[in-house]
Tab-separated table of C-alpha atoms in Angstrom:
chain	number	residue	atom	x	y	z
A	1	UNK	CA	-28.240	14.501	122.949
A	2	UNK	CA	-31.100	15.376	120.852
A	3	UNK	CA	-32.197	18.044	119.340
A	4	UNK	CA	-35.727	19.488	119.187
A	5	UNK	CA	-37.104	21.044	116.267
A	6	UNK	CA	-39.751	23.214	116.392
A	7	UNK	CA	-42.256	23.023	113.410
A	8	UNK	CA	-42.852	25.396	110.754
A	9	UNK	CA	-46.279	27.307	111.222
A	10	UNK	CA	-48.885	26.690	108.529
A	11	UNK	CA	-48.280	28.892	105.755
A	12	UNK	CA	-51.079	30.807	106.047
A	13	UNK	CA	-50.139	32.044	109.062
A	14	UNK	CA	-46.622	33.044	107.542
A	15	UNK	CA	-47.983	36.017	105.391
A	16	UNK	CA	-48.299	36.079	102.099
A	17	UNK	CA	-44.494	37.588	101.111
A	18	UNK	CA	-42.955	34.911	102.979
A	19	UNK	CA	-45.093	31.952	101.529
A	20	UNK	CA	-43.942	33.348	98.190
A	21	UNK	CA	-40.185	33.673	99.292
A	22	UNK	CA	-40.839	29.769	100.436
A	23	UNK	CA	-41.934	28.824	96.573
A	24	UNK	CA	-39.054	30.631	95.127
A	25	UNK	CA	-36.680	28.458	97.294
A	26	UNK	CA	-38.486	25.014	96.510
A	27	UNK	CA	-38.364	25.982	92.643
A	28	UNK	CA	-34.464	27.206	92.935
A	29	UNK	CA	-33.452	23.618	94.648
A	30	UNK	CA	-36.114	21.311	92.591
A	31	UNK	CA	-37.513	19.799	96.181
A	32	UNK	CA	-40.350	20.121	98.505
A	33	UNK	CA	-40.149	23.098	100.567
A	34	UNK	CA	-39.741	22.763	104.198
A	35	UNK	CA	-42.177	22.172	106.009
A	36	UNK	CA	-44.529	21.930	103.330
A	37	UNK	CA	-45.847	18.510	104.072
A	38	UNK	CA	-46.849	19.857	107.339
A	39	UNK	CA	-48.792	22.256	105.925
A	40	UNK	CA	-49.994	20.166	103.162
A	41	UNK	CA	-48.688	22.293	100.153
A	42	UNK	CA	-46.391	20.292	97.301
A	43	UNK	CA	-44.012	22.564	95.618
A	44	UNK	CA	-44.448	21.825	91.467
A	45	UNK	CA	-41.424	20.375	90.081
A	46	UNK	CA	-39.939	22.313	87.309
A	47	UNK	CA	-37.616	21.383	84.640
A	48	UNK	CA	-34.428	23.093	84.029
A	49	UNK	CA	-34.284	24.984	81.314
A	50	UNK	CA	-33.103	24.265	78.360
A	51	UNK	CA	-30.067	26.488	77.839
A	52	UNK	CA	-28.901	25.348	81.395
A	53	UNK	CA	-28.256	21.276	80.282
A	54	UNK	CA	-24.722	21.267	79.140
A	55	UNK	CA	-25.060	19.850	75.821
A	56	UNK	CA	-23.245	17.645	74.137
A	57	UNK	CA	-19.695	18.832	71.961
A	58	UNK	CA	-20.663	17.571	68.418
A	59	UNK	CA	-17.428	15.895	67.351
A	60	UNK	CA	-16.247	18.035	63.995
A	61	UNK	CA	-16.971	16.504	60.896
A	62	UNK	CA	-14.195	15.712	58.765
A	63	UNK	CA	-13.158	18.609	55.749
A	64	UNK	CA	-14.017	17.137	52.717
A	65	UNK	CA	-11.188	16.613	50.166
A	66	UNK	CA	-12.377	18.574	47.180
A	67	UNK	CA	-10.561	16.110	44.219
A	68	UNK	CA	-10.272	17.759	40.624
A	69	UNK	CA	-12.611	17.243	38.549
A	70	UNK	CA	-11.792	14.074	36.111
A	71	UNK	CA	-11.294	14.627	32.644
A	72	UNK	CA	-14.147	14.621	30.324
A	73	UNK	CA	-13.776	11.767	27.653
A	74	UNK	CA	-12.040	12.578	24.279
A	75	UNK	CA	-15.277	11.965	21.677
A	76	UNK	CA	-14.980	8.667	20.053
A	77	UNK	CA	-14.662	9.276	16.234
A	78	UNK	CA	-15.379	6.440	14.334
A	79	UNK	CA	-12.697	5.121	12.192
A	80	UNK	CA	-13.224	7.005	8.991
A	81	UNK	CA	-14.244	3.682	6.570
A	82	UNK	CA	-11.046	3.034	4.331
A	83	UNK	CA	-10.800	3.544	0.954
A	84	UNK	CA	-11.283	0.554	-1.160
A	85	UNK	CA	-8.242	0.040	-3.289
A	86	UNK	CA	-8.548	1.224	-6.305
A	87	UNK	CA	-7.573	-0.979	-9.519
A	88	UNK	CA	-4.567	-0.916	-11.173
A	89	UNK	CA	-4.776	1.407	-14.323
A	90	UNK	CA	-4.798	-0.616	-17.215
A	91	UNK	CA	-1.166	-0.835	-18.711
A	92	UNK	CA	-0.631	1.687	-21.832
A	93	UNK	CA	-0.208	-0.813	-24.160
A	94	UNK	CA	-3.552	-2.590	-24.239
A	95	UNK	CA	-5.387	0.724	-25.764
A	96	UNK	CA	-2.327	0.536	-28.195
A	97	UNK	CA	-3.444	-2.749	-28.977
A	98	UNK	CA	-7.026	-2.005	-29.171
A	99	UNK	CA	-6.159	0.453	-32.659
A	100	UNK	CA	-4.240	-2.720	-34.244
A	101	UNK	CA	-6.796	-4.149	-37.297
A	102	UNK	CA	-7.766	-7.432	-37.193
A	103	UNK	CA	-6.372	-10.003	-39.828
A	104	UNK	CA	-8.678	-11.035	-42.105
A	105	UNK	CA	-5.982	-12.929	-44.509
A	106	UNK	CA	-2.175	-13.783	-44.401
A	107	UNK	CA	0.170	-13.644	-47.317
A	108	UNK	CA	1.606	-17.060	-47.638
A	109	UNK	CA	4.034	-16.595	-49.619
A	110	UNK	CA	7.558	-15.511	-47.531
A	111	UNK	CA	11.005	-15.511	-48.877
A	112	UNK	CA	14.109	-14.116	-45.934
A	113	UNK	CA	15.596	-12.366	-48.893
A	114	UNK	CA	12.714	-9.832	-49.282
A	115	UNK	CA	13.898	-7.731	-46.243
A	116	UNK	CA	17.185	-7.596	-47.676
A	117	UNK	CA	20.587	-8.801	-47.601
A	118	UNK	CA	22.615	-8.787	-44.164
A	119	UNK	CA	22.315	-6.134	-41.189
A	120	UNK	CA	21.902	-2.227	-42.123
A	121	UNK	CA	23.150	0.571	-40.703
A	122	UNK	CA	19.497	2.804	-40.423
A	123	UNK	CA	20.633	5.054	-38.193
A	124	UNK	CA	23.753	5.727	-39.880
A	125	UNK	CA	26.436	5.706	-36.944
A	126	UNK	CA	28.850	3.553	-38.709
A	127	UNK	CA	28.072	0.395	-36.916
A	128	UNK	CA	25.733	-2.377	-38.330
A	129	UNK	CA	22.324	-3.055	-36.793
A	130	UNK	CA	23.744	-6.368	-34.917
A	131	UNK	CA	26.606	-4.744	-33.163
A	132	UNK	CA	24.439	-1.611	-32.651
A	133	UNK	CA	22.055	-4.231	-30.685
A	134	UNK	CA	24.721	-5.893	-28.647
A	135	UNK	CA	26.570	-2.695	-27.532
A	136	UNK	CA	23.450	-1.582	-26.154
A	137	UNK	CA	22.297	-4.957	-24.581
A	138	UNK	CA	25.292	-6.403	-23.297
A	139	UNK	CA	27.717	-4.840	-20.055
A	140	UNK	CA	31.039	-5.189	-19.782
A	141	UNK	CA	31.516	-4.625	-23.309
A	142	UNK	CA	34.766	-4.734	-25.035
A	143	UNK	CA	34.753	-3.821	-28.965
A	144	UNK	CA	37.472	-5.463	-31.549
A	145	UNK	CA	40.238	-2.911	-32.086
A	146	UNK	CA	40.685	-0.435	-35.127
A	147	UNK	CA	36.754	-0.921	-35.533
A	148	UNK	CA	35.787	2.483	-34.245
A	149	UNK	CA	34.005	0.642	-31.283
A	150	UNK	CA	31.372	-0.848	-33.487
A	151	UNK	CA	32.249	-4.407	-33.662
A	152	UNK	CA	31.692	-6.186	-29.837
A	153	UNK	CA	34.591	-8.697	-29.435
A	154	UNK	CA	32.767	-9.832	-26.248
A	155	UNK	CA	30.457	-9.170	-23.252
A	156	UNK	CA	28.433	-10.399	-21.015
A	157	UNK	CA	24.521	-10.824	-21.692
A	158	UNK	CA	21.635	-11.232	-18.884
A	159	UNK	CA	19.135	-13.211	-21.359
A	160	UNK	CA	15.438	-11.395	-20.933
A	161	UNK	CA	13.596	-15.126	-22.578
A	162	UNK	CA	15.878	-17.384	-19.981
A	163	UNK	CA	17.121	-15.252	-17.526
A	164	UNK	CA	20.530	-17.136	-17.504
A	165	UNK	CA	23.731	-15.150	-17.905
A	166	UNK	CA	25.631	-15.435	-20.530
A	167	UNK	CA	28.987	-14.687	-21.857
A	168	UNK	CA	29.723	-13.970	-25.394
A	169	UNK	CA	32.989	-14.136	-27.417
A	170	UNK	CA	32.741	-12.904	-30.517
A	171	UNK	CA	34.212	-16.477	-32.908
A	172	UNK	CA	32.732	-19.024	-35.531
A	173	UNK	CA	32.283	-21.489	-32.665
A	174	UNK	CA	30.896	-18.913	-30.175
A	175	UNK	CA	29.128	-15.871	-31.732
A	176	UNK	CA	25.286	-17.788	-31.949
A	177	UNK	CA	25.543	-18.322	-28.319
A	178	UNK	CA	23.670	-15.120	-28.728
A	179	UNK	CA	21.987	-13.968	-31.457
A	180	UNK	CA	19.638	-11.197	-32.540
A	181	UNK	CA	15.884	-11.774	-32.188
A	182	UNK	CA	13.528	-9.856	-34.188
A	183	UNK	CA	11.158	-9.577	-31.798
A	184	UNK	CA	7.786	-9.556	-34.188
A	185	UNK	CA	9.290	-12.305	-36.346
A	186	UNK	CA	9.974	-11.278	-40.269
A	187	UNK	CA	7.895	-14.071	-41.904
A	188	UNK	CA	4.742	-13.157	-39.371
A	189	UNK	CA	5.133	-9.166	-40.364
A	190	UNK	CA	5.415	-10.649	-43.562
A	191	UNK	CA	1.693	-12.763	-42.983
A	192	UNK	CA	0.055	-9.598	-41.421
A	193	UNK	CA	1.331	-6.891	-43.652
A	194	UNK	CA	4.463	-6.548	-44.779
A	195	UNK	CA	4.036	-8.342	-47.731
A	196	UNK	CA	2.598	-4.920	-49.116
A	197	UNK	CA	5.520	-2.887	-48.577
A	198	UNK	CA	8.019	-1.665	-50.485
A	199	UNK	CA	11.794	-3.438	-50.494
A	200	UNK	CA	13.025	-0.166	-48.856
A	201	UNK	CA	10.467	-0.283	-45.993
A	202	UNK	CA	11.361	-4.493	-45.630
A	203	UNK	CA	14.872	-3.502	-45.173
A	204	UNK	CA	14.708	-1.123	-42.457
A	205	UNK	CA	12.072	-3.087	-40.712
A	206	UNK	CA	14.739	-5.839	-41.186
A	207	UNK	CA	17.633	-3.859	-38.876
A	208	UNK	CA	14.914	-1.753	-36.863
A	209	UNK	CA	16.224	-1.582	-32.931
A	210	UNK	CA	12.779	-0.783	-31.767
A	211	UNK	CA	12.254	-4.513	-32.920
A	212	UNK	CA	15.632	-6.499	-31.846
A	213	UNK	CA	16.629	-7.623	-29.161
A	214	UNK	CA	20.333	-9.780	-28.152
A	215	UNK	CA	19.060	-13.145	-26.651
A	216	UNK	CA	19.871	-16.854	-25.912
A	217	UNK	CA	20.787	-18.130	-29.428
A	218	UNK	CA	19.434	-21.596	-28.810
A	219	UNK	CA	15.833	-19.865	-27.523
A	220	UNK	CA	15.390	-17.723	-29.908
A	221	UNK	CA	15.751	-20.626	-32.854
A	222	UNK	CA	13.434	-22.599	-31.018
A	223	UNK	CA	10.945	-19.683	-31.250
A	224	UNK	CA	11.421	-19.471	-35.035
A	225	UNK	CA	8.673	-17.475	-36.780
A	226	UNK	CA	6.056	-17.993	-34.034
A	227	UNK	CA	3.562	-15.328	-32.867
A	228	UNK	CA	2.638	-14.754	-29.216
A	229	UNK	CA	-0.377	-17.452	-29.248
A	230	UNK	CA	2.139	-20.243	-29.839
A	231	UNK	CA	5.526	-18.808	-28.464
A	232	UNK	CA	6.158	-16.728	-25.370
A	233	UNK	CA	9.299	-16.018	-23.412
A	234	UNK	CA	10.273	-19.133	-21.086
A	235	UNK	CA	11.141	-16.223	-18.254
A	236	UNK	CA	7.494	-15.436	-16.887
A	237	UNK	CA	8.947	-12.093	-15.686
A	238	UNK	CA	9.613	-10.959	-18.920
A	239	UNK	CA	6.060	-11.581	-20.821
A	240	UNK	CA	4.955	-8.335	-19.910
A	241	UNK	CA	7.934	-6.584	-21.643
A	242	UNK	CA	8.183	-8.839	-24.632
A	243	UNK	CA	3.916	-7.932	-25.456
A	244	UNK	CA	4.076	-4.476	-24.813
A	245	UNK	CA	7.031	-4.555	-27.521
A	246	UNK	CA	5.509	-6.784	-29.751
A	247	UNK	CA	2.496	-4.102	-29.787
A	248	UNK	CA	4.436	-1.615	-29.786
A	249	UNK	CA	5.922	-2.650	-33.232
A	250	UNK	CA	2.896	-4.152	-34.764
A	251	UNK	CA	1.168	-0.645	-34.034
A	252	UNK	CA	4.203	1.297	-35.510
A	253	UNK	CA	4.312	-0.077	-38.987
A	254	UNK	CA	0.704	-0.922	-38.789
A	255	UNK	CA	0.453	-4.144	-38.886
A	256	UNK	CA	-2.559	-6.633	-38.408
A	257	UNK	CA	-2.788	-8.944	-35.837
A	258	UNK	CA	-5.338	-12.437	-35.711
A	259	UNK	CA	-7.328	-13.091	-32.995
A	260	UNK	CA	-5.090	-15.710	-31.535
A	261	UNK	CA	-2.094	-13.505	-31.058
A	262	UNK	CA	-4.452	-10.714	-30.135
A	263	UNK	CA	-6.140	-12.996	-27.636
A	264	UNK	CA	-3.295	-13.944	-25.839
A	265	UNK	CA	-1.343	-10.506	-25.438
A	266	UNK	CA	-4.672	-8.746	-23.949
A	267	UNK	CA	-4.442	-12.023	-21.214
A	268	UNK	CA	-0.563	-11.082	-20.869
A	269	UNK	CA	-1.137	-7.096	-20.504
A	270	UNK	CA	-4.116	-7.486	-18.207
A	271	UNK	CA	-2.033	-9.006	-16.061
A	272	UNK	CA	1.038	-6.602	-16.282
């Protein structure tokens, strides 16, 4: 069965309040109105507002991880420049050496008897100038009884000129195994000086520990009367020991010294 509709009347035969009711519908439902192609009217489209689209949930943006601050960098100091190494202080003995005169003659003339006869006793102890020397350079020391300690029956001696040990028994057959050295031999103080003095001053030159010294017998005879430019120690490591001595006594009782032996002890003490 169908219906029959009756049509709208023209709008301007509505009134005026209802034609406005009419547009208030159309804009509420976003259409045409009713009847408003019959009467030839359009009703605008409008937009929807703004605020009445459902935006969009912004998804939250992830908290930031505040990280502590890194550590500021420890100031590079430069290395502070080292120190060149200084030189080794000259050794004491070459300014001693330095106030010896130079020898502008030796005395040729030499005779062993002109610094007396046998050992003396200058520091007055009791004990001859030999035994004195061997008690103090050998260990192990055992002295010939009833002698008061002063005469060494034996002992044992580490040689400074070889550096070999050796052990001494005081006997005919054994007692030059070692023997006493005069370190700044008698006939060159007698070349260089000596000559001048006085017997009494030759005779405690003659037993003088600052100038002896207990050594290999056989060395020391090969050494003879020889100064430092011709002889030296056969033990390297004890040149410096055996110059600074042989200054040391030259300087004492004011000796000269030629340019030879001079030469070679400055080369020996540089070194030292």
């Amino acid at each position: 069965m169908s219906r029959s509709f009756r049509a709208l009347p023209p709008l301007a035969s509505l009134g005026i309040p209802l034609a406005i009711l009419l547009i208030a519908l159309g804009l509420h439902f976003g259409g045409e109105i009713p009847g408003a192609a019959s009467g030839g009217l359009t009703a605008p489209t409008v937009s929807p507002r703004p605020d009445t689209v459902p935006s969009e949930t912004p998804e939250p943006r992830p908290s930031a991880t505040l990280l502590p601050d890194p550590p500021a960098p420890e100031p590079t100091v430069a290395p502070a420049e080292s120190a060149a190494p200084s030189a080794p202080a000259p050794h004491p003995a070459l300014a001693t050496l330095a106030t010896v005169p130079t020898a502008t003659s030796a005395a040729l003339w030499y005779e062993r008897s002109a610094f007396g006869n046998g050992w003396g006793d200058p520091d007055r102890n009791g004990c001859d100038a030999r035994n004195d020397v061997l008690a103090r350079d050998l260990i192990d020391v055992a002295f010939r009884p009833g002698t008061r300690d002063c005469v060494v029956a034996s002992g044992t001696l580490h040689d400074p000129y070889t550096g070999s040990t050796i052990h001494f028994v005081r006997g005919n057959e054994t007692s030059q195994a070692v023997q006493i050295d005069h370190v700044v031999p008698l006939a060159w103080a007698w070349r260089y000086g000596a000559s001048a003095w006085s017997a009494d001053e030759r005779e405690r030159f003659h037993s003088d520990q600052l100038n002896l010294l207990a050594v290999d017998g056989p060395t020391n005879m090969q050494k003879s009367d020889a100064g430092p430019a011709r002889w030296m120690p056969p033990n390297a490591a004890h040149h410096c020991a055996y110059a600074e001595q042989f200054v040391n006594v030259v300087a004492t009782y004011g000796l000269a010294m030629p340019d030879d032996d001079r030469g070679v002890l400055e080369a020996v003490l540089a070194r030292c």
